[in-house]
Short mmCIF file of C-alpha atoms in Angstrom, two decimals:
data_model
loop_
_atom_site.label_atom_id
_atom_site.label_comp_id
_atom_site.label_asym_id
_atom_site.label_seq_id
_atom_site.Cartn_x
_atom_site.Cartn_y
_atom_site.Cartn_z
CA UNK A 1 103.59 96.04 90.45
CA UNK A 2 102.16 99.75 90.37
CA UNK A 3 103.34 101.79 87.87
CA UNK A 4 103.16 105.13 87.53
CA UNK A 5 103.96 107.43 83.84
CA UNK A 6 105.22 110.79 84.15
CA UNK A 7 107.32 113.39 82.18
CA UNK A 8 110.87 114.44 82.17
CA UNK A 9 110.19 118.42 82.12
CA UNK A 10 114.23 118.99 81.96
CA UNK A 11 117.38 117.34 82.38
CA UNK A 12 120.35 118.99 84.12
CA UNK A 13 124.35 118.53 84.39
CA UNK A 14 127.07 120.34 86.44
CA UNK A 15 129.96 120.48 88.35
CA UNK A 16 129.31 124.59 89.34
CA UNK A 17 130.86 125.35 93.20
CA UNK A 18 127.32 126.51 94.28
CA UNK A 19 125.56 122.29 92.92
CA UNK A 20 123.60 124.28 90.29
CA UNK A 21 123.37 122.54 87.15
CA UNK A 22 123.13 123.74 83.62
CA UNK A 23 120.10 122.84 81.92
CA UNK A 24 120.67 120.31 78.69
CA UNK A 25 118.02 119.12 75.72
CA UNK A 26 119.25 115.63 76.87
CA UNK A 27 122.11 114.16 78.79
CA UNK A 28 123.92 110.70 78.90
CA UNK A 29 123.57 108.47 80.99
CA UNK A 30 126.52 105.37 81.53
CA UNK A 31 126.56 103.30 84.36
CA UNK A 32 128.73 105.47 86.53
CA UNK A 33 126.37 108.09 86.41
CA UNK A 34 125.56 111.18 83.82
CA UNK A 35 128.69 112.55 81.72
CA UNK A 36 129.83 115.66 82.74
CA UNK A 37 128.29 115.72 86.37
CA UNK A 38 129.57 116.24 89.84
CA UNK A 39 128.12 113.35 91.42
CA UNK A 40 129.40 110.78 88.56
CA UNK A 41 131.25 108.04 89.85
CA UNK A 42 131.03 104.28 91.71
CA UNK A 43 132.26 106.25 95.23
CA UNK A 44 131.87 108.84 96.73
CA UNK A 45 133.87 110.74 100.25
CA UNK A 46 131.63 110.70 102.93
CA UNK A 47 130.92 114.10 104.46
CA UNK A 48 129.69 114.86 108.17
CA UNK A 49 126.74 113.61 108.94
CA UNK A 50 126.96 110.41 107.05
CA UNK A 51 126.47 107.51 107.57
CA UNK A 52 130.09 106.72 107.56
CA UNK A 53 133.04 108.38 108.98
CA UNK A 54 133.80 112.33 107.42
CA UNK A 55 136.12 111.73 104.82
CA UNK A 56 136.25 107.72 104.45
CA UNK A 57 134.89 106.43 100.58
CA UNK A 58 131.79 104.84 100.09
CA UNK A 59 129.27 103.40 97.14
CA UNK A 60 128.01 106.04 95.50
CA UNK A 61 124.07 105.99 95.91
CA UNK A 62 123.96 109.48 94.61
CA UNK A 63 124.86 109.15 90.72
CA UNK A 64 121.48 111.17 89.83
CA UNK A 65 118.98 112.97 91.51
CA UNK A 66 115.63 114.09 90.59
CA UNK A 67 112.96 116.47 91.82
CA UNK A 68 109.08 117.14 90.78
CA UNK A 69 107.46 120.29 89.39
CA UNK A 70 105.36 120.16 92.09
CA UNK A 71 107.67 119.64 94.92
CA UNK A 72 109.43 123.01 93.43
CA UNK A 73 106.16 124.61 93.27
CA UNK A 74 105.33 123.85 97.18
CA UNK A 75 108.44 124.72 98.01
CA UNK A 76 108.84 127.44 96.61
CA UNK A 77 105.35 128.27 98.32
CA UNK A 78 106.76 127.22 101.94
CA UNK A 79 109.54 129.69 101.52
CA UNK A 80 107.22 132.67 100.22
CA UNK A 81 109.43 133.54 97.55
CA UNK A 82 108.03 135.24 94.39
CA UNK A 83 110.37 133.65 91.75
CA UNK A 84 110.58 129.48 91.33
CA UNK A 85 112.57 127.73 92.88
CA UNK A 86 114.24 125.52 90.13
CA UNK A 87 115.54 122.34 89.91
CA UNK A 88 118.47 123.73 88.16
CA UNK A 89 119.15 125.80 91.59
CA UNK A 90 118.98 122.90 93.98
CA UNK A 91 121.07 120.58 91.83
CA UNK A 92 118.60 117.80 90.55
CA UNK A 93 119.42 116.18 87.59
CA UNK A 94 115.99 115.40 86.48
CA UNK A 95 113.01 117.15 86.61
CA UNK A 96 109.76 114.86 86.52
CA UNK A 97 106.05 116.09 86.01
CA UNK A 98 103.30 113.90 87.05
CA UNK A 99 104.56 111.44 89.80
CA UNK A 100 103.19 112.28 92.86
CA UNK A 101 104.96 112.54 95.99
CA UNK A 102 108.15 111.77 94.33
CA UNK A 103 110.26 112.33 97.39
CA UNK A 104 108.32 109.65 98.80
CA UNK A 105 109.09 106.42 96.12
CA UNK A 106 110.80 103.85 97.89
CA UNK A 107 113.70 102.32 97.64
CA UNK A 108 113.90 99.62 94.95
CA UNK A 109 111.39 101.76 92.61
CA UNK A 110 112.80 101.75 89.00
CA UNK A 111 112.31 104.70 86.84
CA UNK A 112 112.38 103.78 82.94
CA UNK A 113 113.30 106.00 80.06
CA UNK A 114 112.69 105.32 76.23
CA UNK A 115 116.55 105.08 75.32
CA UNK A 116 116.64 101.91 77.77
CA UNK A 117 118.00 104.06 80.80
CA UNK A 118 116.65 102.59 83.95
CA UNK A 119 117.18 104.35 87.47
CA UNK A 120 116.88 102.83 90.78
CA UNK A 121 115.77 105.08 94.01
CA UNK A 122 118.01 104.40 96.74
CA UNK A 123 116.83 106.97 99.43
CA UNK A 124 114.74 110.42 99.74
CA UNK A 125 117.23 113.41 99.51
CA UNK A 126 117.03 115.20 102.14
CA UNK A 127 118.15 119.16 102.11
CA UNK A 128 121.01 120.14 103.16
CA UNK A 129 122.55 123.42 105.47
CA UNK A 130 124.24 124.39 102.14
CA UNK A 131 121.50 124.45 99.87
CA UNK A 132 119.02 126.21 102.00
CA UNK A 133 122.39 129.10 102.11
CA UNK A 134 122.25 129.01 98.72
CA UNK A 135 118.56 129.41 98.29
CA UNK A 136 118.44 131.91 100.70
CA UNK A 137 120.84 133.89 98.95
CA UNK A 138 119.43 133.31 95.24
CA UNK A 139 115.92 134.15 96.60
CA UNK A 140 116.46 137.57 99.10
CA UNK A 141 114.99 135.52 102.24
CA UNK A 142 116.24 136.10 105.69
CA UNK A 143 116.08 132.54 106.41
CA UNK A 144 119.43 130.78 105.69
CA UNK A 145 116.64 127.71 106.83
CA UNK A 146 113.79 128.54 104.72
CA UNK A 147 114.57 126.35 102.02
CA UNK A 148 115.20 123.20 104.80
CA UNK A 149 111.88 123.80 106.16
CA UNK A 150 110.36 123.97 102.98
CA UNK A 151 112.26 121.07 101.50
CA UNK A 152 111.46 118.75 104.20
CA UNK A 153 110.02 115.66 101.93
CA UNK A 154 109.67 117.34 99.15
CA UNK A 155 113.47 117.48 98.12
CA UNK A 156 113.90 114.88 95.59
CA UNK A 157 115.75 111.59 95.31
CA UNK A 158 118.61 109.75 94.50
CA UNK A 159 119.58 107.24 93.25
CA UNK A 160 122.27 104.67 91.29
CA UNK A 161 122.26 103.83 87.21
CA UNK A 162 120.79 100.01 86.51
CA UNK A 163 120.89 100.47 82.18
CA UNK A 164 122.82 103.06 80.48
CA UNK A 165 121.27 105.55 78.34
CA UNK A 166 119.77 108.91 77.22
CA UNK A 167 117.63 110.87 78.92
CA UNK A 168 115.74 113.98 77.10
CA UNK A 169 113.27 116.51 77.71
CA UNK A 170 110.05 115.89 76.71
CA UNK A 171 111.12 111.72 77.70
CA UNK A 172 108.09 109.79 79.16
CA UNK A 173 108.48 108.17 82.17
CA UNK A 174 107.46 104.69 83.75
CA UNK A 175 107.41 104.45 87.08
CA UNK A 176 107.45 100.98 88.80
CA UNK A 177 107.17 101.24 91.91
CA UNK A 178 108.79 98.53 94.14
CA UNK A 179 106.71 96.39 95.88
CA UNK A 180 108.21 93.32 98.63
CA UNK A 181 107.42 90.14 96.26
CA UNK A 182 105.23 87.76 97.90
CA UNK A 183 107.42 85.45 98.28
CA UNK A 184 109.63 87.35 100.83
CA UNK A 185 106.35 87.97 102.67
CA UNK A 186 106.25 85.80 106.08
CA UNK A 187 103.44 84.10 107.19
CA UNK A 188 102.30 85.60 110.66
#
């Protein structure tokens, strides 16, 4: 198994109408997801464009998401904005340093955290119409799209809670990424 260490720059919460999130020195983590969030929960209502009917429940696979400094930074260059793009703006829950390509970890890849918190990566996050509004609007760009264009794998991921937990800035990191075991391999 490959693992990768990285840093937690900053940890974010919310509930705010625009999916902001306030920035915390840590935040809790229990297996419905992090205390105090938006996204906290064991379902979730589908919305259009799921992968399930508008409006029918589903498993949650969004309980926390997290973004890299670096996928801000090249966003942030995409769009040709002068201020940051912040992972307090687009919602993330967790900001990670160090971990390249983070949008790109597969599914299965644990993320551990001193306090015993582990993560699991269910699926990239991919922008959305009404964050690249938002952007748009916090940054003075023409483009409602700019931010979807820029965002394109590079916007994070989500994921479900395997260990309650804390999470704090300043928190190393491990990153294992999943592999298939050999054993689920077939012979060709």
């Amino acid at each position: 198994m490959k693992t990768i260490l990285g840093t937690i720059e900053s940890v974010h919460s919310g509930s705010n109408d625009d999916l902001s999130k306030e920035e915390h020195p840590a935040i809790q983590v229990e297996l419905d997801g992090i205390v105090g969030d938006r996204h906290r929960g064991y379902v979730r209502e589908c919305w259009e464009g799921d992968k399930q009917p508008e409006g029918s429940k589903r498993r949650n696979e969004r309980q926390w998401s997290a973004i890299s400094v670096e996928e801000l930074e090249e966003i942030a260059s995409s769009m040709g904005v002068d201020g940051p793009v912040t992972a307090a703006s687009v919602g993330a829950n967790l900001c990670i340093s160090g971990v390249p390509q983070l949008s790109r970890l597969p599914k299965g890849t644990v993320l551990h955290l001193p306090s015993g918190c582990a993560l699991i990566v269910e699926e990239y996050n991919p922008p959305c119409k009404y964050m690249s509004e938002i952007q748009a609007k916090l940054h003075g760009t023409d483009s409602v799209t700019a931010f979807s264009k820029a965002a394109t794998l590079t916007r994070g991921i989500v994921g479900v809670v395997e260990a309650a937990g804390e999470i704090r800035a300043g928190d190393e990191v491990r990153v294992d990424l999943y592999e298939t075991p050999a054993w689920l391999l077939r012979d060709e």
